[in-house]
Coordinates of C-alpha atoms (C1' of nucleotides) in Angstrom, one line a residue:
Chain A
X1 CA -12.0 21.7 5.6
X2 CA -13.3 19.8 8.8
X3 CA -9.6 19.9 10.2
X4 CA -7.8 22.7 11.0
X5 CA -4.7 21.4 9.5
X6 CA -4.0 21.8 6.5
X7 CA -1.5 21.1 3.7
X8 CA 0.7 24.6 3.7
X9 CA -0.1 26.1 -0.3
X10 CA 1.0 24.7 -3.1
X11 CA 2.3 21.5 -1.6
X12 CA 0.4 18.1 -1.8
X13 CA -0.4 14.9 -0.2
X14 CA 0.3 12.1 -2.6
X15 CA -1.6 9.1 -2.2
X16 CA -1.9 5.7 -3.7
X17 CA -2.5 4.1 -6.2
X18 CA -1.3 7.3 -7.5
X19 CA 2.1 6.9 -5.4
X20 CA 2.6 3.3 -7.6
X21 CA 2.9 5.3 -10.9
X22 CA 5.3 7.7 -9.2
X23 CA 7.4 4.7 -8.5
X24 CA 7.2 3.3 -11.3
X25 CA 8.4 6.8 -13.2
X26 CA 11.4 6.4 -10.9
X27 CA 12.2 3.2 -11.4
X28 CA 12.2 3.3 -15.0
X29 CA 14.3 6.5 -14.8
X30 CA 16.8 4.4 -12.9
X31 CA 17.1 1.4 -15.2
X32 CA 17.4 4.1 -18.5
X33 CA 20.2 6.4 -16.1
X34 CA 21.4 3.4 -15.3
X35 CA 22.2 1.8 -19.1
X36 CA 23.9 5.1 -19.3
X37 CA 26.0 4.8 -16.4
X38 CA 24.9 7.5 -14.6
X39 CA 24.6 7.2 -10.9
X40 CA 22.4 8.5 -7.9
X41 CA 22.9 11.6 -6.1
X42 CA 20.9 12.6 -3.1
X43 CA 22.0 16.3 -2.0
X44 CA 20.8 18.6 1.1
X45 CA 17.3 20.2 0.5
X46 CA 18.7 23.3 2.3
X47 CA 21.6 25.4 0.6
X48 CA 23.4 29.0 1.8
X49 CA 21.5 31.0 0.0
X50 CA 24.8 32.6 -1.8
X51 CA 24.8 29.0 -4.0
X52 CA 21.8 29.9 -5.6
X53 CA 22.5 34.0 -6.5
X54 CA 25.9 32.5 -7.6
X55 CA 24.6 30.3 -9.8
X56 CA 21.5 30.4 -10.6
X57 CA 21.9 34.1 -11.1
X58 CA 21.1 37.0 -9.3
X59 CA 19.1 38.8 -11.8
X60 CA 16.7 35.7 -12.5
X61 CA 13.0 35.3 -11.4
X62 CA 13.8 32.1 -9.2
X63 CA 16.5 34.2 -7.2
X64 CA 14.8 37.2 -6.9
X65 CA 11.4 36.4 -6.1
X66 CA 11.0 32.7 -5.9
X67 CA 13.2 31.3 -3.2
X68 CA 12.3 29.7 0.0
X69 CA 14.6 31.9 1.9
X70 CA 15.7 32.1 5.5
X71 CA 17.8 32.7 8.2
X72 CA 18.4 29.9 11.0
X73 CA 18.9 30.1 14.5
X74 CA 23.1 31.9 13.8
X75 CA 21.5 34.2 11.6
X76 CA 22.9 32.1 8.6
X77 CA 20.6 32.5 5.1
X78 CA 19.4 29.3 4.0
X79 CA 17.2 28.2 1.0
X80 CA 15.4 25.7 0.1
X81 CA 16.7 24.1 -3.3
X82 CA 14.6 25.9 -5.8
X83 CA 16.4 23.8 -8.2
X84 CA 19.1 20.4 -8.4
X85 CA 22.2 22.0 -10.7
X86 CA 24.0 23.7 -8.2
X87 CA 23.6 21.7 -5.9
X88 CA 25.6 18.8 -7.6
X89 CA 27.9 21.2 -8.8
X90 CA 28.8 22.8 -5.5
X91 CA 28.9 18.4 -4.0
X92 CA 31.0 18.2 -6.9
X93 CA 33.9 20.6 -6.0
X94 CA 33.5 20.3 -1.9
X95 CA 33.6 16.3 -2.6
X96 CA 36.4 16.5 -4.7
X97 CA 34.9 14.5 -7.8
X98 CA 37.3 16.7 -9.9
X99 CA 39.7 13.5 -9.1
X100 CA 37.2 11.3 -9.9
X101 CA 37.5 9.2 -13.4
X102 CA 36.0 11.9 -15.8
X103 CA 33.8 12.5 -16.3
X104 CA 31.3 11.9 -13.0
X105 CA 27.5 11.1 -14.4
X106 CA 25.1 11.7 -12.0
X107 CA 21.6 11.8 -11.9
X108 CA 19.1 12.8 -8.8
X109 CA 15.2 12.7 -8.1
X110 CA 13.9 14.9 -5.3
X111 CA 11.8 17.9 -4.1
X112 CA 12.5 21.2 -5.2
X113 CA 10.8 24.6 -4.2
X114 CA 9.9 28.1 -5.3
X115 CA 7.7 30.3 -3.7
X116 CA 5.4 31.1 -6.4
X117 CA 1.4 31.6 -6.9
X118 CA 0.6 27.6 -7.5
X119 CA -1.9 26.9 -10.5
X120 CA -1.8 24.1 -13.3
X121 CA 1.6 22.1 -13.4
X122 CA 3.0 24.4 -10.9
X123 CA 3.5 23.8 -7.0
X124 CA 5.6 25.4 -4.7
X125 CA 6.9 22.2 -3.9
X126 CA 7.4 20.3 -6.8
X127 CA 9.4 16.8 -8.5
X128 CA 12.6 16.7 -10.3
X129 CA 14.5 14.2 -11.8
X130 CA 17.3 15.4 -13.8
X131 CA 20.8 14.1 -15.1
X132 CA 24.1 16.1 -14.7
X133 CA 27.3 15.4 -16.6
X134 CA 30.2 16.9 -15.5
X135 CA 33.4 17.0 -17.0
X136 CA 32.5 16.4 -21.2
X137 CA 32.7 19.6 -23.3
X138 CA 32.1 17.2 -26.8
X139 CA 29.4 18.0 -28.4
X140 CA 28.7 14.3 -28.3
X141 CA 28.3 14.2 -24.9
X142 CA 25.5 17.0 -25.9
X143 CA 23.7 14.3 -28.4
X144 CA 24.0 11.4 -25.9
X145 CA 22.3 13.1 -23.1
X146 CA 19.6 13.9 -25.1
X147 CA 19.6 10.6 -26.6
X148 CA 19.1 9.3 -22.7
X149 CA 16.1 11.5 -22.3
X150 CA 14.3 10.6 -25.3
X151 CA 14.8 6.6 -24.4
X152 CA 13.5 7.8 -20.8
X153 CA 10.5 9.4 -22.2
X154 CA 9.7 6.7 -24.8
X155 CA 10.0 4.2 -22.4
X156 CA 7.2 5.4 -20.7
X157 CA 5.0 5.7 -23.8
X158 CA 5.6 9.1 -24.3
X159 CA 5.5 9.4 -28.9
X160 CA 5.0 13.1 -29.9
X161 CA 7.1 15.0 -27.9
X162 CA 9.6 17.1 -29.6
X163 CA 12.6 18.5 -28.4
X164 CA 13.4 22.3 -28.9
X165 CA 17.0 23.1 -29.2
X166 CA 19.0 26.4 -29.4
X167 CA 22.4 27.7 -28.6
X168 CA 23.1 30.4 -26.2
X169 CA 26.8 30.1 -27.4
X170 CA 30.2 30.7 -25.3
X171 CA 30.4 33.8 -23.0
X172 CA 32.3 35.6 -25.5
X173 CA 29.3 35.0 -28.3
X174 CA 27.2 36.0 -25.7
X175 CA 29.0 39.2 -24.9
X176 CA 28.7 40.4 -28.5
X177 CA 25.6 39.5 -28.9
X178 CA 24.1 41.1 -25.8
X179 CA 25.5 44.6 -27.2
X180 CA 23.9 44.2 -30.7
X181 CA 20.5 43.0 -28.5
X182 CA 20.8 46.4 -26.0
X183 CA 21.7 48.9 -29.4
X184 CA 18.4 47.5 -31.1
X185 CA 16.2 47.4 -28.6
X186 CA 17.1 50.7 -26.8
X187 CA 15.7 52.7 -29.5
X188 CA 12.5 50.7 -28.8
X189 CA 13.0 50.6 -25.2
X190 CA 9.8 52.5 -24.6
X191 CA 7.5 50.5 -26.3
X192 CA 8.7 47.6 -24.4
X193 CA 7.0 46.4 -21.1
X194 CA 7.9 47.1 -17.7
X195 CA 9.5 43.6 -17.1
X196 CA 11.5 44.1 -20.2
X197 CA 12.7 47.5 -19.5
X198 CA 14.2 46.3 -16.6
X199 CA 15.9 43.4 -18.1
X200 CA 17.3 45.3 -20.8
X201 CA 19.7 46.3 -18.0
X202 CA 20.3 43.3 -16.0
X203 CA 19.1 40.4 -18.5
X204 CA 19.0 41.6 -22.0
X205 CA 18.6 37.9 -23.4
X206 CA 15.6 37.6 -21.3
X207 CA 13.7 39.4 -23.3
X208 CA 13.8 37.3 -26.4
X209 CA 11.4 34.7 -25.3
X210 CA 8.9 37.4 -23.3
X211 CA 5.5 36.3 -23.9
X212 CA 3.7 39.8 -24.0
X213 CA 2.3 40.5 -27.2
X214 CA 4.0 44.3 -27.3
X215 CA 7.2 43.2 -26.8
X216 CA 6.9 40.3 -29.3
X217 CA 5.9 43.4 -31.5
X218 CA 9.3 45.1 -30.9
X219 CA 11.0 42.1 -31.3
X220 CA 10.4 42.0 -35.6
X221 CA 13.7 41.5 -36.9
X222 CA 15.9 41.6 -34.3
X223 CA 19.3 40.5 -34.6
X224 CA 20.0 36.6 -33.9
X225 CA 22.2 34.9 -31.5
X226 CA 23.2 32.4 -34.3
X227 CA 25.1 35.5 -36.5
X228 CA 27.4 36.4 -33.1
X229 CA 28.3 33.1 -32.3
X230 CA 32.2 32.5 -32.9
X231 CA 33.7 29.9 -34.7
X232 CA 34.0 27.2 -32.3
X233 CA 30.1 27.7 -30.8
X234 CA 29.0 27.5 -33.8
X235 CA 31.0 24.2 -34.8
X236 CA 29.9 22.7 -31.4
X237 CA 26.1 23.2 -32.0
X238 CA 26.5 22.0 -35.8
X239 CA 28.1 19.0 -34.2
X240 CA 25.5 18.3 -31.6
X241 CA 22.9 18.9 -34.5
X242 CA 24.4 16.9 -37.0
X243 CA 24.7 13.9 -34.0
X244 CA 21.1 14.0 -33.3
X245 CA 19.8 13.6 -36.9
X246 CA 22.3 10.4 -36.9
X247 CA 20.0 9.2 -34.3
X248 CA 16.7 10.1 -35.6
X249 CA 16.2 12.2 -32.9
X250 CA 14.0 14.8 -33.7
X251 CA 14.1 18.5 -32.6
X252 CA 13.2 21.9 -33.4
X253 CA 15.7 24.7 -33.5
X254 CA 14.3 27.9 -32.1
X255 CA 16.4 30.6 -32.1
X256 CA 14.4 32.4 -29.3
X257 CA 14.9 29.4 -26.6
X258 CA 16.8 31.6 -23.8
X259 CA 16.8 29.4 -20.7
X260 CA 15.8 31.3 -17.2
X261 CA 19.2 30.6 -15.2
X262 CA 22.0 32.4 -15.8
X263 CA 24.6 29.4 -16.2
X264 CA 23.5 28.0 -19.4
X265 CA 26.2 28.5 -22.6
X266 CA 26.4 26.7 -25.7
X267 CA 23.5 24.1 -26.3
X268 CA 20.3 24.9 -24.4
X269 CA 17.0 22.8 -25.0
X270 CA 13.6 22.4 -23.8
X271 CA 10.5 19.6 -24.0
X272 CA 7.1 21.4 -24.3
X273 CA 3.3 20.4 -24.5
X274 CA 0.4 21.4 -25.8
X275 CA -1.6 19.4 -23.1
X276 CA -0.1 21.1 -20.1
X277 CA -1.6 24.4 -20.0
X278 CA 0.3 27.6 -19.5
X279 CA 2.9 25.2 -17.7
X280 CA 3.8 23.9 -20.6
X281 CA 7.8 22.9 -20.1
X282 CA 8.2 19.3 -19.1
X283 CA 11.7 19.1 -19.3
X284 CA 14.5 22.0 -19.4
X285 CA 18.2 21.7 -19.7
X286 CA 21.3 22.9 -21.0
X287 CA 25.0 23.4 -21.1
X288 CA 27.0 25.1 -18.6
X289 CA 30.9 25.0 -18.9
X290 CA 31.4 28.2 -16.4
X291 CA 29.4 26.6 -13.4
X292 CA 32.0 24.5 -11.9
X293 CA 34.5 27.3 -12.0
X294 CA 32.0 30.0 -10.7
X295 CA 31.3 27.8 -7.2
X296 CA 35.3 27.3 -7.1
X297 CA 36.0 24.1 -8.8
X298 CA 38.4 23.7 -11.9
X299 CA 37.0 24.7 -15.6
X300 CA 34.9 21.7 -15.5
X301 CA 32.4 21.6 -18.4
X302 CA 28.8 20.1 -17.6
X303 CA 25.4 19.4 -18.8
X304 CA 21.9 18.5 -17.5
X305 CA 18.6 18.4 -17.4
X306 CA 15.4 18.4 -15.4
X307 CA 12.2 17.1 -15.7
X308 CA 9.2 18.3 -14.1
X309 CA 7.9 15.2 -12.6
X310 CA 4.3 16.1 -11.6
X311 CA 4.3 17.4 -15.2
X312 CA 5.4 14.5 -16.7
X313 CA 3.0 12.7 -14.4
X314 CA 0.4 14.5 -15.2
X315 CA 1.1 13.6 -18.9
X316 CA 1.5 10.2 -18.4
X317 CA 0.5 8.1 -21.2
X318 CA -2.5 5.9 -20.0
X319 CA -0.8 2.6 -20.6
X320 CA 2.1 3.1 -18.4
X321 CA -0.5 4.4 -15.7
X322 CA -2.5 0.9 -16.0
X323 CA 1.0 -1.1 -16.0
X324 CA 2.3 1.0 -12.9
X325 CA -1.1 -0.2 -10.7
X326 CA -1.0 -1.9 -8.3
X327 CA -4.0 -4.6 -7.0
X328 CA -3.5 -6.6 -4.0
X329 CA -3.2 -10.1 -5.7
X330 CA -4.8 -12.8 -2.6
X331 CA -6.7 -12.8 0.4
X332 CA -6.7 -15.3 3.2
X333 CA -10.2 -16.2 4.5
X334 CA -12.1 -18.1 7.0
X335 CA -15.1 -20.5 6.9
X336 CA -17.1 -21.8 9.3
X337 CA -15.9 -21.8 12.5
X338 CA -12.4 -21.9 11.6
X339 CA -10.8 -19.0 13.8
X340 CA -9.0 -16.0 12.2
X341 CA -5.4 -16.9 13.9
X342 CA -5.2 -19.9 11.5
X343 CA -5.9 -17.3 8.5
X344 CA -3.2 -15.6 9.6
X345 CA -0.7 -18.0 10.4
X346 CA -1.8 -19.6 6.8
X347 CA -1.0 -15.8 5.2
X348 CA 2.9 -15.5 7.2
X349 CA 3.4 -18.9 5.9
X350 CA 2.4 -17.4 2.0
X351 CA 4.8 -13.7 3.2
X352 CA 7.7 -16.6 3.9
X353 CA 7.5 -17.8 0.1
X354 CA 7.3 -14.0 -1.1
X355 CA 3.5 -13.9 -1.9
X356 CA 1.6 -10.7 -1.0
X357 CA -1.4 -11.3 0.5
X358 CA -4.4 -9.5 2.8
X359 CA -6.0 -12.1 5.7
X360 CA -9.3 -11.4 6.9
X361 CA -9.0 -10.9 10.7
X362 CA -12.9 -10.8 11.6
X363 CA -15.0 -13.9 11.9
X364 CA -17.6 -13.2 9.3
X365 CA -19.9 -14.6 6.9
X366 CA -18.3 -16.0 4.2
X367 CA -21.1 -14.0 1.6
X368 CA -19.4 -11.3 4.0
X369 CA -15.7 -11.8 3.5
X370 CA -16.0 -12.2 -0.2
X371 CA -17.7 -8.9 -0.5
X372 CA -14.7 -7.8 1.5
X373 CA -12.5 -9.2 -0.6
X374 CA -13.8 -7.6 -3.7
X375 CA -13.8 -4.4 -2.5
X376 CA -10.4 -4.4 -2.0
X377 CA -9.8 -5.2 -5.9
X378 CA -8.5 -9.2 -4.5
X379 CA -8.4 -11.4 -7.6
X380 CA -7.3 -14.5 -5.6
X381 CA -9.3 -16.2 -2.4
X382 CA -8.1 -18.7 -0.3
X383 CA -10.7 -20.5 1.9
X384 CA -9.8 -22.2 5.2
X385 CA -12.7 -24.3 6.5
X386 CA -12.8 -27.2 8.7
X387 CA -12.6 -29.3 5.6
X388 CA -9.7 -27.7 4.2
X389 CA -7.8 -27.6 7.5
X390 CA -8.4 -31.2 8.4
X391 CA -7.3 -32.4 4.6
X392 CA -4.3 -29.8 4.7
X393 CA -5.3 -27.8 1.1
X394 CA -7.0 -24.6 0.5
X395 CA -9.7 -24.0 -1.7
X396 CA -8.7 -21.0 -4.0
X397 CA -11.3 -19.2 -5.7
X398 CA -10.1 -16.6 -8.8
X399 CA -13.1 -14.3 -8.0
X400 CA -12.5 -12.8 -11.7
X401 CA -13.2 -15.7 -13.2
X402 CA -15.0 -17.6 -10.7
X403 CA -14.2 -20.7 -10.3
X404 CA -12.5 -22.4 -7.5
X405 CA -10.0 -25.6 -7.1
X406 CA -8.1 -27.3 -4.4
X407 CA -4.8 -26.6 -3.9
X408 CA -2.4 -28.5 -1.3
X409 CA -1.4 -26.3 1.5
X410 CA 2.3 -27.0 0.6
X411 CA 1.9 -26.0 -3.1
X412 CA -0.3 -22.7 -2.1
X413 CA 2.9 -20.6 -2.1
X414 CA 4.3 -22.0 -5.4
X415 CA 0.8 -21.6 -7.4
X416 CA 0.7 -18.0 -5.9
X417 CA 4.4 -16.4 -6.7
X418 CA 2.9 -15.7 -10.3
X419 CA -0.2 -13.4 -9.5
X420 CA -2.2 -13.0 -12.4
X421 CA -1.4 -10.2 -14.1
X422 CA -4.1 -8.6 -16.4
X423 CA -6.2 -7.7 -13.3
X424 CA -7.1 -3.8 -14.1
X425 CA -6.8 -1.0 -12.0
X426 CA -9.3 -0.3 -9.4
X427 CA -10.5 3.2 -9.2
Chain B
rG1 C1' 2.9 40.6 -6.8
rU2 C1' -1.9 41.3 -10.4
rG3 C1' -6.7 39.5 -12.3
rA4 C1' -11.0 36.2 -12.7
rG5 C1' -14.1 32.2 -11.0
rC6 C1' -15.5 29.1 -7.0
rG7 C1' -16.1 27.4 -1.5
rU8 C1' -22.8 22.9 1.0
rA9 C1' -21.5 15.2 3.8
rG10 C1' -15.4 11.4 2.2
rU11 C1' -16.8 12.7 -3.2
rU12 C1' -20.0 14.8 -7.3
rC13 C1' -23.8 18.0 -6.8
rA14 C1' -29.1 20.0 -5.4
rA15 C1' -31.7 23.4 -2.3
rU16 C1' -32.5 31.5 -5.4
rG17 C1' -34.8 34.5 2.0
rG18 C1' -38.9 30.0 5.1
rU19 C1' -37.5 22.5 8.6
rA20 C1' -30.0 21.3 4.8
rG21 C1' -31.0 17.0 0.6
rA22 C1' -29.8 13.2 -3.4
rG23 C1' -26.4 9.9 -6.2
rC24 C1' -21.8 7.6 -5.5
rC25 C1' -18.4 5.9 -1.7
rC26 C1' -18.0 3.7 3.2
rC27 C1' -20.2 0.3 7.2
rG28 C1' -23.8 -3.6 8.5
rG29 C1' -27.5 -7.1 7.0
rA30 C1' -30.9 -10.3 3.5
rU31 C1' -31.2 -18.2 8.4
rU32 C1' -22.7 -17.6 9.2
rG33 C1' -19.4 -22.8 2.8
rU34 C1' -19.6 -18.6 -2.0
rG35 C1' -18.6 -12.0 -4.1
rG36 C1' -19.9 -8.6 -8.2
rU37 C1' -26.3 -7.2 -9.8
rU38 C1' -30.5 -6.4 -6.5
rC39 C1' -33.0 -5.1 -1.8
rC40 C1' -33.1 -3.3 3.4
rG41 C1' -30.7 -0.4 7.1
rG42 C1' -26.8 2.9 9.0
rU43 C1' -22.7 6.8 9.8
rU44 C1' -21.1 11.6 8.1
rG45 C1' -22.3 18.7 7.9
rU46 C1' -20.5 24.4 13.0
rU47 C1' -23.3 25.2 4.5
rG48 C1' -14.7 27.5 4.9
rG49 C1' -14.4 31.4 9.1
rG50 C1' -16.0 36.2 11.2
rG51 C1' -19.3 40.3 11.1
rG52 C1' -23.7 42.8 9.1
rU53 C1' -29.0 43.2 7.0
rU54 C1' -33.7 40.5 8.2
rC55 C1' -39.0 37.9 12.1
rG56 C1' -35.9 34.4 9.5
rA57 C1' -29.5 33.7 5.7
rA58 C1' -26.4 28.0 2.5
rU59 C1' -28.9 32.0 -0.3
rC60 C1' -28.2 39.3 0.2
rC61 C1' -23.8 42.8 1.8
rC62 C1' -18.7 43.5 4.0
rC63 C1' -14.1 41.4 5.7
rU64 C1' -11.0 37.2 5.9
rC65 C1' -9.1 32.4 4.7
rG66 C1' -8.8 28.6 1.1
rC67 C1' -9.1 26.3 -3.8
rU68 C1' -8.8 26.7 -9.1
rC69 C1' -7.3 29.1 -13.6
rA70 C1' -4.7 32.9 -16.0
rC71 C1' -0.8 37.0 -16.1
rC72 C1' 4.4 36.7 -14.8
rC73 C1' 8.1 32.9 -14.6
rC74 C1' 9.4 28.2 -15.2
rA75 C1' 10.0 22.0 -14.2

RNA sequence: GUGAGCGUAGUUCAAUGGUAGAGCCCCGGAUUGUGGUUCCGGUUGUUGGGGGUUCGAAUCCCCUCGCUCACCCCA
């Protein structure tokens, strides 16, 4: 408000200590990938637009109204990634990972961006960090994806959540399903909304999960996906069911989950909450055998998932939050007349032995510093006084506890590599 | 794109047409070798911006920008 720059809407500065838990949320997404195998991929923020309409779907919200489009300086159209799938499908045909040992397990954490009004859980640019498979059509491959995301999610203290599964079934299911869909809703068509009227022509599936209380209306006993699945969708989706209750996983079927992107077939699934607002997904994924070939590549069969990581973030369970904190474990002071170079020659000796430390770099009262160092949420003081520095120790006052003992200058980095730990946050 | 609510100090808020304030935060100090409590002192505003009404506007009106929430859609 006093400057006249400003964040552009729906973007946001993120600052710490709130940027600790952030990377703290990526790191343990890494080591639970990671047990899985999976590996890091980091692709371009900007895309040709065609990737997108071709995948993504030309008929979806995200592509129609939602992109970050442009043309650059050659007149090309660019986008910026509204989303991560197609953009590790499209690196995995133009990098040749079809030659790869299948199948290539990839996972990514990034920006994404849609232009859309910004309110609770929503930004225009926003987190994901999501997990692709590419190249296993087993329905196992199905169960132990999902088991991956529930151990992500638990290992961050997350209990209740509950995953909501459906099957959108193989193009040919799909097909016969979406004529059933048109001939009983066309009858109906008028009572419909506006939105829905128009997707009964280019998105008739679309409809299923419409929120508006009319159409919901219309939708009493409509015909379900399940009864126009063919033999082998069916089987898969039994399969992937019958794999998660092996594991204790546990999910909800719901026969109305139709995912937004046009890409999705057979198993489909979502994470909701009820904390979250009218943003209420927190994680959204699926299958999507016909991806691959669509950009080009080879019928390579894939599944993923993303997770909305300001969402999840927003979520976070308050224990992870307290363990992700970070406090600045020492400070190096001076007393007396001791000058402030010697502080901070004392505090690059502690950085040599790994120790992180603040130094004070003003001469002040020593009532003075410690108020400084408390402010700063120190837990461990070392004073350097004339005494100190003729004797060669420190005298290292714990302010939590408050007491104070003299350490040998040599020893200082030793007793300081294990900062004491159960310091809280400071807010 | 549509609708609603809200814009006053870094922050949370007061001031209902008559001199823009308080708490918190931040900075300094209370005889420089001992912090947190306490006390003293200090910095910070074109009242989001523009226009209008009025002797006089943070306050009323119009426009505009921004924020928030919801619809829609999704992560």
């Amino acid at each position: 408000m006093s400057s006249n720059y400003r964040r552009v809407k729906g973007t946001r500065d993120l600052l710490p200590p709130e940027t600790a838990v952030w990377s703290a949320v990526e790191s343990t997404a890494r080591s639970v990938f990671g047990r899985y195998a999976y590996r890091e991929i980091r692709t371009p923020v900007i895309e040709h637009t065609e990737l997108f309409v071709r995948s993504v779907g030309e008929s979806t919200d995200i592509v129609g109204k939602e992109m970050y489009t442009f043309d650059d300086r050659k007149g090309r159209s660019l986008t910026l990634r509204p989303e991560n799938t197609a953009s590790v499908a499209r690196a995995y045909v133009e990098n040749g990972m079809g030659n790869w040992p299948q199948p290539v397990k990839l996972f990514y954490i990034g920006p994404q961006f849609r232009y859309e009004r910004p309110q609770k859980g929503r930004y225009r640019q926003f987190h994901q960090v999501g997990a692709e498979l590419l190249g296993d059509a087993s329905p196992l491959a199905d169960v132990e994806l999902l088991l991956m995301l529930d151990r992500f999610l638990r290992e961050l203290g997350f209990e209740d959540l509950v995953v909501l599964v459906n099957t959108v079934g193989d193009e040919a299911s799909r097909d016969h399903y979406r004529q059933r869909l048109v001939d009983f809703l066309t009858p109906r068509r008028e009572a419909l909304s506006e939105d829905s009227r128009r997707r009964l022509e280019t998105n008739p599936l679309r409809i299923l999960d419409s929120k508006h209380a009319g159409d919901r209306e219309q939708l009493a006993g409509v015909p379900e996906l399940v009864d126009s699945l063919s033999e082998e969708a069916r089987s898969h989706f039994d399969q992937v069911l019958a794999g998660l209750d092996a594991h204790g996983l546990a999910y909800r079927v719901d026969n109305r989950l139709v995912r937004g992107l046009d890409y999705y077939s057979h198993t489909v699934f979502e994470i909701v909450s009820q904390d979250l607002g009218a943003q209420d997904a927190l994680v959204g994924g699926g299958r999507y055998d016909g991806l691959v070939a669509a950009l080009g590549g080879g019928a390579v069969p894939g599944i993923g998932f993303a997770i909305g990581e300001d969402r999840l973030i927003d979520l976070l369970p308050e224990a992870f939050r307290q363990e992700a904190a970070t406090a600045v474990p020492a400070t190096v002071v001076t007393v007396g007349a001791v000058a402030p170079a010697e502080a901070l020659a004392l505090a690059e000796e502690l950085r040599s032995s790994g120790v992180e430390c603040l130094v004070e770099l003003a001469a002040r009262s020593l009532k003075s510093s410690l108020k400084r160092a408390d402010r700063h949420g120190v837990r461990q003081v070392i004073l350097l006084g004339d005494d100190e520095l003729a004797g060669g120790y420190v005298t290292l006052r714990d302010l939590e506890l408050g007491e104070q003992r003299q350490v040998a200058r040599a020893d200082l980095g030793q007793v300081l590599q294990k900062p004491p730990h159960d310091r809280g946050t400071r807010t």
